[in-house]
Short mmCIF file of C-alpha atoms and ligand atoms in Angstrom, two decimals:
data_model
loop_
_atom_site.label_atom_id
_atom_site.label_comp_id
_atom_site.label_asym_id
_atom_site.label_seq_id
_atom_site.Cartn_x
_atom_site.Cartn_y
_atom_site.Cartn_z
CA UNK A 1 16.28 -8.26 30.66
CA UNK A 2 12.80 -7.44 31.98
CA UNK A 3 12.34 -7.32 35.70
CA UNK A 4 14.72 -7.80 38.50
CA UNK A 5 16.22 -4.24 38.17
CA UNK A 6 15.79 -2.44 41.59
CA UNK A 7 17.29 0.11 43.72
CA UNK A 8 18.64 3.38 42.02
CA UNK A 9 18.83 1.70 38.77
CA UNK A 10 15.01 1.51 38.09
CA UNK A 11 13.81 1.68 34.71
CA UNK A 12 11.36 4.33 33.41
CA UNK A 13 7.89 3.32 33.39
CA UNK A 14 5.50 4.48 30.76
CA UNK A 15 1.80 5.16 31.60
CA UNK A 16 -0.29 4.21 28.61
CA UNK A 17 -0.03 1.70 25.76
CA UNK A 18 1.73 1.80 22.37
CA UNK A 19 0.40 -0.58 19.72
CA UNK A 20 3.29 -2.49 18.66
CA UNK A 21 3.12 -4.07 14.98
CA UNK A 22 6.04 -6.33 14.16
CA UNK A 23 6.65 -7.20 10.64
CA UNK A 24 8.97 -8.99 7.98
CA UNK A 25 12.43 -10.03 6.93
CA UNK A 26 15.39 -7.70 7.88
CA UNK A 27 13.37 -4.96 9.58
CA UNK A 28 11.90 -8.06 11.90
CA UNK A 29 15.54 -8.78 12.73
CA UNK A 30 16.28 -5.25 13.52
CA UNK A 31 13.01 -4.81 15.45
CA UNK A 32 13.98 -7.50 17.94
CA UNK A 33 17.56 -6.08 18.41
CA UNK A 34 16.17 -2.52 18.97
CA UNK A 35 13.79 -3.86 21.53
CA UNK A 36 16.30 -5.97 23.61
CA UNK A 37 19.29 -3.72 23.22
CA UNK A 38 17.82 -0.17 23.24
CA UNK A 39 14.54 -0.07 24.96
CA UNK A 40 13.93 -2.85 27.43
CA UNK A 41 17.16 -2.41 29.43
CA UNK A 42 15.98 1.28 29.99
CA UNK A 43 12.21 1.85 29.87
CA UNK A 44 9.22 -0.34 30.89
CA UNK A 45 6.77 0.30 27.98
CA UNK A 46 3.22 -0.95 27.76
CA UNK A 47 3.09 -2.73 24.62
CA UNK A 48 0.08 -4.31 22.84
CA UNK A 49 1.62 -6.45 20.26
CA UNK A 50 0.26 -7.23 16.78
CA UNK A 51 2.27 -9.72 14.71
CA UNK A 52 1.94 -8.56 11.12
CA UNK A 53 4.45 -11.05 9.63
CA UNK A 54 3.12 -12.27 6.36
CA UNK A 55 2.21 -15.62 7.78
CA UNK A 56 0.26 -14.05 10.65
CA UNK A 57 -1.49 -12.15 8.25
CA UNK A 58 -2.30 -15.16 6.15
CA UNK A 59 -3.34 -17.35 9.16
CA UNK A 60 -5.71 -14.80 10.29
CA UNK A 61 -7.12 -13.92 6.92
CA UNK A 62 -5.52 -10.38 7.49
CA UNK A 63 -7.87 -9.73 10.50
CA UNK A 64 -4.80 -9.03 12.61
CA UNK A 65 -4.11 -6.00 10.28
CA UNK A 66 -7.46 -4.76 10.97
CA UNK A 67 -7.26 -5.42 14.59
CA UNK A 68 -3.84 -3.51 14.79
CA UNK A 69 -5.47 -0.42 13.13
CA UNK A 70 -8.40 -0.56 15.58
CA UNK A 71 -6.01 -0.79 18.49
CA UNK A 72 -4.20 2.58 17.26
CA UNK A 73 -7.64 3.95 17.24
CA UNK A 74 -8.03 2.99 20.81
CA UNK A 75 -4.80 3.86 22.21
CA UNK A 76 -3.79 6.68 19.86
CA UNK A 77 -0.12 5.55 19.28
CA UNK A 78 1.38 2.92 17.29
CA UNK A 79 4.70 1.80 15.84
CA UNK A 80 4.98 -0.45 12.87
CA UNK A 81 7.75 -2.59 11.42
CA UNK A 82 8.00 -2.69 7.67
CA UNK A 83 6.09 -5.57 6.15
CA UNK A 84 6.02 -7.39 2.87
CA UNK A 85 3.22 -6.51 0.54
CA UNK A 86 2.58 -9.94 -1.26
CA UNK A 87 2.79 -10.26 -4.89
CA UNK A 88 2.56 -13.53 -6.91
CA UNK A 89 6.08 -14.30 -6.17
CA UNK A 90 5.54 -13.81 -2.29
CA UNK A 91 2.42 -16.04 -2.58
CA UNK A 92 4.39 -18.69 -3.89
CA UNK A 93 7.33 -18.16 -1.48
CA UNK A 94 5.38 -18.12 1.67
CA UNK A 95 2.47 -20.50 0.33
CA UNK A 96 -0.19 -17.78 1.08
CA UNK A 97 -3.88 -18.17 0.57
CA UNK A 98 -3.77 -15.02 -1.60
CA UNK A 99 -1.97 -11.71 -2.17
CA UNK A 100 -3.25 -9.89 0.75
CA UNK A 101 -3.47 -6.04 0.45
CA UNK A 102 -0.68 -3.78 1.68
CA UNK A 103 -0.97 -3.50 5.51
CA UNK A 104 0.09 0.15 5.16
CA UNK A 105 -3.02 0.77 2.79
CA UNK A 106 -5.26 -1.00 5.10
CA UNK A 107 -4.21 0.97 8.20
CA UNK A 108 -4.25 4.26 6.27
CA UNK A 109 -7.83 3.61 4.97
CA UNK A 110 -9.00 2.85 8.66
CA UNK A 111 -7.17 5.98 10.07
CA UNK A 112 -7.73 8.23 7.04
CA UNK A 113 -4.46 9.77 7.54
CA UNK A 114 -1.83 12.12 6.06
CA UNK A 115 1.68 10.54 5.76
CA UNK A 116 4.64 12.82 6.75
CA UNK A 117 8.06 11.73 5.73
CA UNK A 118 10.99 13.47 7.30
CA UNK A 119 14.67 12.85 6.35
CA UNK A 120 17.27 12.87 9.37
CA UNK A 121 20.38 15.00 8.75
CA UNK A 122 23.59 14.09 10.04
CA UNK A 123 26.61 16.39 9.60
CA UNK A 124 28.99 13.75 7.97
CA UNK A 125 26.34 12.79 5.40
CA UNK A 126 26.04 15.54 2.94
CA UNK A 127 22.94 15.62 0.98
CA UNK A 128 23.21 14.90 -2.68
CA UNK A 129 21.38 18.03 -3.48
CA UNK A 130 23.94 20.63 -2.12
CA UNK A 131 21.69 23.54 -1.28
CA UNK A 132 19.64 21.35 1.19
CA UNK A 133 20.80 22.19 4.87
CA UNK A 134 17.54 21.75 6.51
CA UNK A 135 14.95 18.86 6.17
CA UNK A 136 12.22 18.83 3.60
CA UNK A 137 9.24 17.06 4.94
CA UNK A 138 6.66 15.65 2.67
CA UNK A 139 2.93 15.63 3.67
CA UNK A 140 1.36 13.14 1.47
CA UNK A 141 -2.50 12.94 1.12
CA UNK A 142 -3.21 9.22 1.48
CA UNK A 143 -6.76 8.94 -0.04
CA UNK A 144 -7.92 8.79 -3.55
CA UNK A 145 -6.68 10.16 -7.11
CA UNK A 146 -4.91 7.52 -9.21
CA UNK A 147 -4.72 5.16 -6.29
CA UNK A 148 -8.63 4.62 -6.19
CA UNK A 149 -9.47 5.04 -9.73
CA UNK A 150 -11.57 3.34 -12.36
CA UNK A 151 -9.75 2.52 -15.79
CA UNK A 152 -10.98 1.20 -19.02
CA UNK A 153 -9.27 0.27 -22.21
CA UNK A 154 -11.05 1.56 -25.22
CA UNK A 155 -10.76 -0.93 -27.99
CA UNK A 156 -12.12 0.91 -30.97
CA UNK A 157 -13.92 4.24 -31.88
CA UNK A 158 -16.71 5.43 -29.48
CA UNK A 159 -17.55 8.07 -26.93
CA UNK A 160 -16.67 8.08 -23.22
CA UNK A 161 -19.07 10.04 -20.94
CA UNK A 162 -18.61 11.06 -17.43
CA UNK A 163 -22.04 10.47 -15.65
CA UNK A 164 -23.24 11.61 -12.08
CA UNK A 165 -26.38 9.91 -10.97
CA UNK A 166 -27.75 11.70 -7.76
CA UNK A 167 -28.33 9.04 -5.00
CA UNK A 168 -31.71 10.85 -4.03
CA UNK A 169 -33.16 10.98 -7.67
CA UNK A 170 -32.98 13.99 -9.86
CA UNK A 171 -31.59 14.59 -13.27
CA UNK A 172 -28.05 12.92 -13.90
CA UNK A 173 -25.31 15.10 -15.10
CA UNK A 174 -23.01 14.06 -17.74
CA UNK A 175 -19.90 15.20 -19.70
CA UNK A 176 -18.14 14.03 -22.59
CA UNK A 177 -14.64 12.75 -21.79
CA UNK A 178 -13.58 12.06 -25.31
CA UNK A 179 -14.78 10.95 -28.62
CA UNK A 180 -12.47 8.10 -29.56
CA UNK A 181 -11.62 7.81 -33.21
CA UNK A 182 -9.21 4.93 -32.54
CA UNK A 183 -8.39 2.55 -29.67
CA UNK A 184 -7.21 4.40 -26.42
CA UNK A 185 -7.46 4.58 -22.58
CA UNK A 186 -9.49 6.28 -20.01
CA UNK A 187 -9.46 6.60 -16.38
CA UNK A 188 -11.89 8.25 -13.77
CA UNK A 189 -10.27 9.42 -10.50
CA UNK A 190 -11.96 10.98 -7.42
CA UNK A 191 -11.58 12.62 -4.18
CA UNK A 192 -13.68 13.59 -1.12
CA UNK A 193 -14.02 17.19 0.31
CA UNK A 194 -13.86 15.90 3.78
CA UNK A 195 -10.67 13.88 3.15
CA UNK A 196 -8.97 16.92 1.40
CA UNK A 197 -10.07 19.09 4.53
CA UNK A 198 -8.63 16.75 6.95
CA UNK A 199 -5.21 16.44 4.89
CA UNK A 200 -5.06 20.37 4.86
CA UNK A 201 -5.76 20.20 8.72
CA UNK A 202 -3.31 17.58 9.44
CA UNK A 203 -0.81 19.51 7.34
CA UNK A 204 -1.46 22.61 9.16
CA UNK A 205 -1.26 20.90 12.57
CA UNK A 206 2.16 19.52 11.54
CA UNK A 207 3.52 22.92 10.38
CA UNK A 208 2.38 24.69 13.54
CA UNK A 209 3.62 22.14 15.94
CA UNK A 210 7.07 21.89 14.22
CA UNK A 211 7.12 25.63 13.38
CA UNK A 212 7.88 25.16 9.89
CA UNK A 213 6.69 27.02 6.63
CA UNK A 214 4.16 25.18 4.59
CA UNK A 215 3.85 24.66 0.72
CA UNK A 216 1.02 23.27 -1.11
CA UNK A 217 1.37 22.69 -4.85
CA UNK A 218 -1.04 21.37 -7.34
CA UNK A 219 -1.87 21.94 -11.20
CA UNK A 220 -5.02 24.14 -10.83
CA UNK A 221 -4.37 26.02 -14.01
CA UNK A 222 -5.19 22.94 -15.83
CA UNK A 223 -7.40 20.84 -13.49
CA UNK A 224 -9.41 23.82 -12.49
CA UNK A 225 -12.11 21.82 -10.60
CA UNK A 226 -10.03 18.90 -9.32
CA UNK A 227 -7.08 20.57 -8.25
CA UNK A 228 -8.79 23.90 -7.85
CA UNK A 229 -10.74 22.37 -5.10
CA UNK A 230 -7.64 21.25 -3.27
CA UNK A 231 -6.31 24.70 -3.59
CA UNK A 232 -9.46 26.20 -2.23
CA UNK A 233 -9.82 23.94 0.78
CA UNK A 234 -6.23 24.70 1.66
CA UNK A 235 -6.77 28.50 1.28
CA UNK A 236 -9.84 28.35 3.66
CA UNK A 237 -8.21 26.09 6.24
CA UNK A 238 -4.99 28.25 6.48
CA UNK A 239 -6.98 31.36 6.35
CA UNK A 240 -8.83 30.11 9.36
CA UNK A 241 -5.56 29.63 11.32
CA UNK A 242 -4.01 32.70 10.00
CA UNK A 243 -3.31 34.17 13.68
CA UNK A 244 -1.80 30.82 14.48
CA UNK A 245 0.55 31.11 11.48
CA UNK A 246 1.49 34.45 12.65
CA UNK A 247 2.05 33.67 16.22
CA UNK A 248 4.26 30.70 15.05
CA UNK A 249 6.15 32.94 12.64
CA UNK A 250 5.50 30.60 9.57
CA UNK A 251 4.19 31.11 6.21
CA UNK A 252 1.65 29.36 4.03
CA UNK A 253 2.54 29.46 0.15
CA UNK A 254 0.73 27.97 -2.73
CA UNK A 255 2.72 27.12 -5.99
CA UNK A 256 2.01 25.36 -8.98
CA UNK A 257 3.59 21.88 -8.92
CA UNK A 258 6.23 22.51 -11.66
CA UNK A 259 7.21 25.88 -9.99
CA UNK A 260 7.59 24.15 -6.53
CA UNK A 261 9.75 21.20 -8.01
CA UNK A 262 12.11 23.75 -9.43
CA UNK A 263 12.09 25.88 -6.26
CA UNK A 264 12.76 22.85 -4.03
CA UNK A 265 15.98 21.64 -5.59
CA UNK A 266 17.40 25.26 -5.20
CA UNK A 267 16.07 25.95 -1.72
CA UNK A 268 17.86 25.46 1.49
CA UNK A 269 14.94 23.08 2.87
CA UNK A 270 13.21 23.74 6.00
CA UNK A 271 9.44 23.47 5.29
CA UNK A 272 6.59 21.11 4.89
CA UNK A 273 5.50 20.32 1.45
CA UNK A 274 2.08 19.16 1.17
CA UNK A 275 1.56 17.05 -1.86
CA UNK A 276 -1.43 15.34 -3.40
CA UNK A 277 -1.33 11.54 -3.36
CA UNK A 278 0.68 10.94 -6.44
CA UNK A 279 3.06 13.95 -6.11
CA UNK A 280 3.68 12.74 -2.46
CA UNK A 281 4.57 9.32 -3.70
CA UNK A 282 6.89 10.29 -6.22
CA UNK A 283 8.52 13.48 -4.35
CA UNK A 284 9.11 11.61 -1.10
CA UNK A 285 11.53 9.09 -3.00
CA UNK A 286 13.18 12.04 -4.77
CA UNK A 287 13.58 13.80 -1.46
CA UNK A 288 14.92 10.69 0.29
CA UNK A 289 17.54 10.07 -2.25
CA UNK A 290 18.45 13.70 -2.38
CA UNK A 291 19.15 13.75 1.26
CA UNK A 292 21.37 10.56 1.17
CA UNK A 293 19.74 7.31 2.15
CA UNK A 294 16.47 5.50 2.63
CA UNK A 295 17.79 4.34 5.80
CA UNK A 296 17.54 7.82 7.37
CA UNK A 297 13.82 8.62 6.20
CA UNK A 298 11.23 8.63 8.93
CA UNK A 299 7.51 8.48 8.35
CA UNK A 300 4.43 9.03 10.41
CA UNK A 301 0.87 8.85 9.73
CA UNK A 302 -1.30 11.50 11.39
CA UNK A 303 -4.97 10.86 11.39
CA UNK A 304 -7.47 13.80 11.68
CA UNK A 305 -8.81 12.22 14.94
CA UNK A 306 -5.37 12.53 16.46
CA UNK A 307 -4.03 8.99 16.19
CA UNK A 308 -0.34 8.51 15.29
CA UNK A 309 1.33 5.57 13.44
CA UNK A 310 5.23 5.75 13.35
CA UNK A 311 7.37 3.65 10.71
CA UNK A 312 10.48 3.76 8.86
CA UNK A 313 9.90 4.83 5.14
CA UNK A 314 11.87 1.99 3.78
CA UNK A 315 10.69 -1.52 3.23
CA UNK A 316 11.66 -5.00 4.70
CA UNK A 317 15.24 -4.70 2.93
CA UNK A 318 14.87 -8.19 1.27
CA UNK A 319 18.25 -8.26 -0.39
CA UNK A 320 19.91 -7.97 3.05
CA UNK A 321 17.64 -10.48 4.55
CA UNK A 322 18.67 -13.03 2.00
CA UNK A 323 22.31 -12.61 3.03
CA UNK A 324 21.20 -12.87 6.75
CA UNK A 325 19.27 -16.28 5.95
CA UNK A 326 22.54 -17.50 4.58
CA UNK A 327 24.33 -16.77 7.70
CA UNK A 328 26.28 -13.92 6.16
CA UNK A 329 27.08 -10.59 7.89
CA UNK A 330 24.72 -7.75 7.11
CA UNK A 331 25.08 -4.02 7.38
CA UNK A 332 21.63 -2.72 7.58
CA UNK A 333 20.81 0.60 8.85
CA UNK A 334 18.39 0.62 11.76
CA UNK A 335 18.38 4.42 12.14
CA UNK A 336 14.79 4.96 10.66
CA UNK A 337 13.33 2.03 12.65
CA UNK A 338 14.82 3.29 15.78
CA UNK A 339 13.26 6.82 15.08
CA UNK A 340 9.82 5.11 14.47
CA UNK A 341 10.13 3.77 18.10
CA UNK A 342 11.43 7.10 19.49
CA UNK A 343 8.56 9.02 17.63
CA UNK A 344 5.98 6.78 19.17
CA UNK A 345 7.78 6.84 22.69
CA UNK A 346 8.06 10.64 22.59
CA UNK A 347 4.47 11.03 21.42
CA UNK A 348 3.23 8.82 24.26
CA UNK A 349 5.08 10.73 26.85
CA UNK A 350 3.75 13.92 25.34
CA UNK A 351 -0.03 12.76 25.38
CA UNK A 352 0.57 11.18 28.91
CA UNK A 353 2.24 14.16 30.47
CA UNK A 354 5.30 12.04 31.38
CA UNK A 355 8.11 14.33 30.10
CA UNK A 356 10.82 11.88 31.33
CA UNK A 357 9.48 9.26 28.83
CA UNK A 358 9.76 11.90 26.00
CA UNK A 359 13.32 12.88 27.14
CA UNK A 360 14.30 9.17 26.91
CA UNK A 361 13.22 9.11 23.42
CA UNK A 362 15.22 12.18 22.63
CA UNK A 363 18.15 10.69 24.16
CA UNK A 364 18.09 7.66 22.40
CA UNK A 365 17.78 9.86 19.21
CA UNK A 366 20.61 11.92 20.09
CA UNK A 367 22.76 8.77 20.71
CA UNK A 368 21.98 7.47 17.22
CA UNK A 369 22.99 10.78 15.61
CA UNK A 370 25.99 11.13 17.58
CA UNK A 371 27.21 7.51 16.78
CA UNK A 372 26.84 8.31 13.27
CA UNK A 373 28.55 11.59 13.44
CA UNK A 374 31.30 9.82 15.38
CA UNK A 375 32.10 7.75 12.21
CA UNK A 376 30.34 4.47 13.34
CA UNK A 377 27.89 3.73 10.72
CA UNK A 378 26.55 1.15 8.39
CA UNK A 379 27.41 0.49 4.89
CA UNK A 380 24.71 2.55 3.20
CA UNK A 381 26.19 5.67 4.85
CA UNK A 382 29.78 4.68 4.78
CA UNK A 383 29.72 4.84 0.91
CA UNK A 384 28.42 8.60 1.04
CA UNK A 385 30.02 9.95 4.18
CA UNK A 386 32.32 12.70 4.42
CA UNK A 387 34.83 12.32 5.79
CA UNK A 388 34.56 8.79 4.70
CA UNK A 389 34.85 6.43 7.80
CA UNK A 390 37.67 3.78 8.08
CA UNK A 391 35.01 0.98 7.43
CA UNK A 392 31.45 0.03 8.35
CA UNK A 393 29.85 -1.93 11.21
CA UNK A 394 27.30 -4.78 10.98
CA UNK A 395 23.70 -4.48 11.53
CA UNK A 396 24.18 -5.64 15.34
CA UNK A 397 27.33 -3.58 15.61
CA UNK A 398 25.55 -0.38 15.02
CA UNK A 399 22.88 -1.07 17.52
CA UNK A 400 25.55 -2.02 20.15
CA UNK A 401 27.49 1.23 19.61
CA UNK A 402 24.26 3.21 19.90
CA UNK A 403 23.29 1.25 23.19
CA UNK A 404 26.83 2.06 24.61
CA UNK A 405 26.46 5.72 23.85
CA UNK A 406 22.83 5.86 25.21
CA UNK A 407 23.95 4.27 28.49
CA UNK A 408 26.71 6.80 28.81
CA UNK A 409 24.56 9.47 28.07
CA UNK A 410 21.77 8.47 30.56
CA UNK A 411 24.45 7.99 33.27
CA UNK A 412 25.33 11.58 32.88
CA UNK A 413 22.04 12.78 33.72
CA UNK A 414 21.27 12.07 37.30
CA UNK A 415 17.67 13.23 36.92
CA UNK A 416 16.96 10.31 34.54
CA UNK A 417 16.80 7.05 36.58
CA UNK A 418 16.86 5.18 33.44
CA UNK A 419 20.12 3.31 33.60
CA UNK A 420 19.81 -0.60 34.11
CA UNK A 421 22.75 -2.43 35.56
CA UNK A 422 25.13 -3.99 32.79
P1 LIG B 519 13.40 -1.69 0.48
O1 LIG B 519 13.05 -2.80 1.42
O2 LIG B 519 13.12 -0.36 1.05
O3 LIG B 519 15.00 -1.86 0.00
C1 LIG B 519 15.37 -1.41 -1.28
C2 LIG B 519 16.95 -1.16 -1.16
O4 LIG B 519 17.05 0.06 -0.52
C3 LIG B 519 17.65 -2.19 -0.36
O5 LIG B 519 17.97 -3.36 -1.23
C4 LIG B 519 18.94 -1.32 0.02
O6 LIG B 519 19.65 -1.28 -0.96
C5 LIG B 519 18.22 -0.05 0.35
N1 LIG B 519 17.73 0.20 1.74
C6 LIG B 519 16.47 0.15 2.12
N2 LIG B 519 16.39 0.34 3.59
C7 LIG B 519 17.59 0.27 3.90
C8 LIG B 519 18.37 0.18 5.25
N3 LIG B 519 17.62 0.29 6.27
N4 LIG B 519 19.66 0.16 5.32
C9 LIG B 519 20.39 -0.03 4.25
N5 LIG B 519 19.77 -0.01 3.06
C10 LIG B 519 18.61 0.15 2.90
O7 LIG B 519 12.40 -1.93 -0.68
P2 LIG B 519 12.35 -3.36 -1.67
O8 LIG B 519 13.33 -4.21 -1.61
O9 LIG B 519 11.85 -2.80 -2.94
O10 LIG B 519 11.16 -3.97 -0.87
C11 LIG B 519 11.22 -5.02 0.01
C12 LIG B 519 9.79 -5.50 0.53
O11 LIG B 519 9.51 -4.43 1.52
C13 LIG B 519 8.79 -5.77 -0.34
O12 LIG B 519 8.19 -7.01 -0.03
C14 LIG B 519 7.71 -4.61 -0.30
O13 LIG B 519 6.51 -5.11 -0.23
C15 LIG B 519 8.12 -4.05 1.11
N6 LIG B 519 7.98 -2.73 1.36
C16 LIG B 519 7.31 -2.38 2.50
C17 LIG B 519 7.16 -1.04 3.08
C18 LIG B 519 6.42 -0.83 4.25
O14 LIG B 519 6.05 -1.69 5.05
N7 LIG B 519 6.35 0.56 4.78
C19 LIG B 519 7.57 -0.12 2.13
C20 LIG B 519 8.19 -0.40 1.02
C21 LIG B 519 8.34 -1.76 0.66
P3 LIG B 519 21.14 -2.24 -1.34
O15 LIG B 519 20.37 -3.41 -1.70
O16 LIG B 519 21.50 -1.45 -2.55
O17 LIG B 519 21.94 -2.29 -0.11
MG1 LIG B 520 6.94 6.26 -3.81
#
């Protein structure tokens, strides 16, 4: 499809590079279709491609993942396909050298980011939680807490201390954690002030740019130092941007986590909920299923240095891939993957000062939403849509329907010279 399209039907041309990270299984199948049907015919993107297929990671001893993260640091914008995080069964299945780390964790660690998860709302897929009429965005701190902890099994009675030894010498500080009278367990967790501060700042930037209220919740009544530090840093950072919040007409609210959970399910939505790492892990799945389907949940990693990595929130949809491998028809929802691409393309256009590129991304997003709202949808949505559609379309059928609608949309816009000949 590339090249050969001249005359009035010239493709849009992007100015700068997007880092493309291909992945595994069903999402890899979708990835190729999205590129060939929805992007290449319309827009000439500058892509720097990293293949994060599990075998490519294995072949390069996972260096490819680190290179991809470095490329995002260089170019500023990346889009990632879902990837397998290998466990023992996958090591066996793909004959891997070892169970490589989660690519998402590797990339997050290198970009020190905050992950924002946002559900897409379509009129004919009512949220399971009836009060939700606007999106609830989860901003998840992606560093520390239980994800970087030290655990120990305590086999028999004895004392556990928490000890801090200053690097530059000086007296150590210690605290009794517990005097065990019988066997038990213990865990040490940590976080870093600078990381908490960049988490707060990333959430504030997001809330301001989306003009959405911002909540932060923790349990500082119990964890006075640990959670209390998060609360205090959020207070300082929001206080410093108070004028910007006022100008944007948005509010910052702190709540205890249990209070927040109770309020969320009774709220109409329409806010960013900043969550500590574990809360964000749990609450983003709750919010995704509360809104309807994982196939409608988008995800972006925003780093404090201004780098962006877009992805779908779901995994590689292995169950559907098994059917695909057997040559059976699949009906996998490509919406979140398409929105990962449009997020990256729109951001590229914004950073490059090329509004026509951003407009193309918005037109593609509108084509996806309108396709679903017109009743053409994959099986995951067909089961919960109201009114129920006559049937559902295949993975490819959905993408083709979006392409058709996009073409019509772009043809109707003479100022967008993005329509390639059929
Ligand atoms: P998953 O791929 O998210 O799929 C779980 C189930 O959710 C699917 O079986 C399907 O349900 C439904 N689903 C998810 N996405 C869908 C879509 N786009 N359209 C329709 N239905 C969808 O999670 P998983 O099966 O637990 O994990 C599979 C692999 O993905 C694992 O190897 C894991 O490591 C990896 N993973 C990667 C990422 C990432 O790269 N960001 C995230 C999570 C998991 P039905 O079967 O009921 O149709
Ligand atoms: Mg989770």
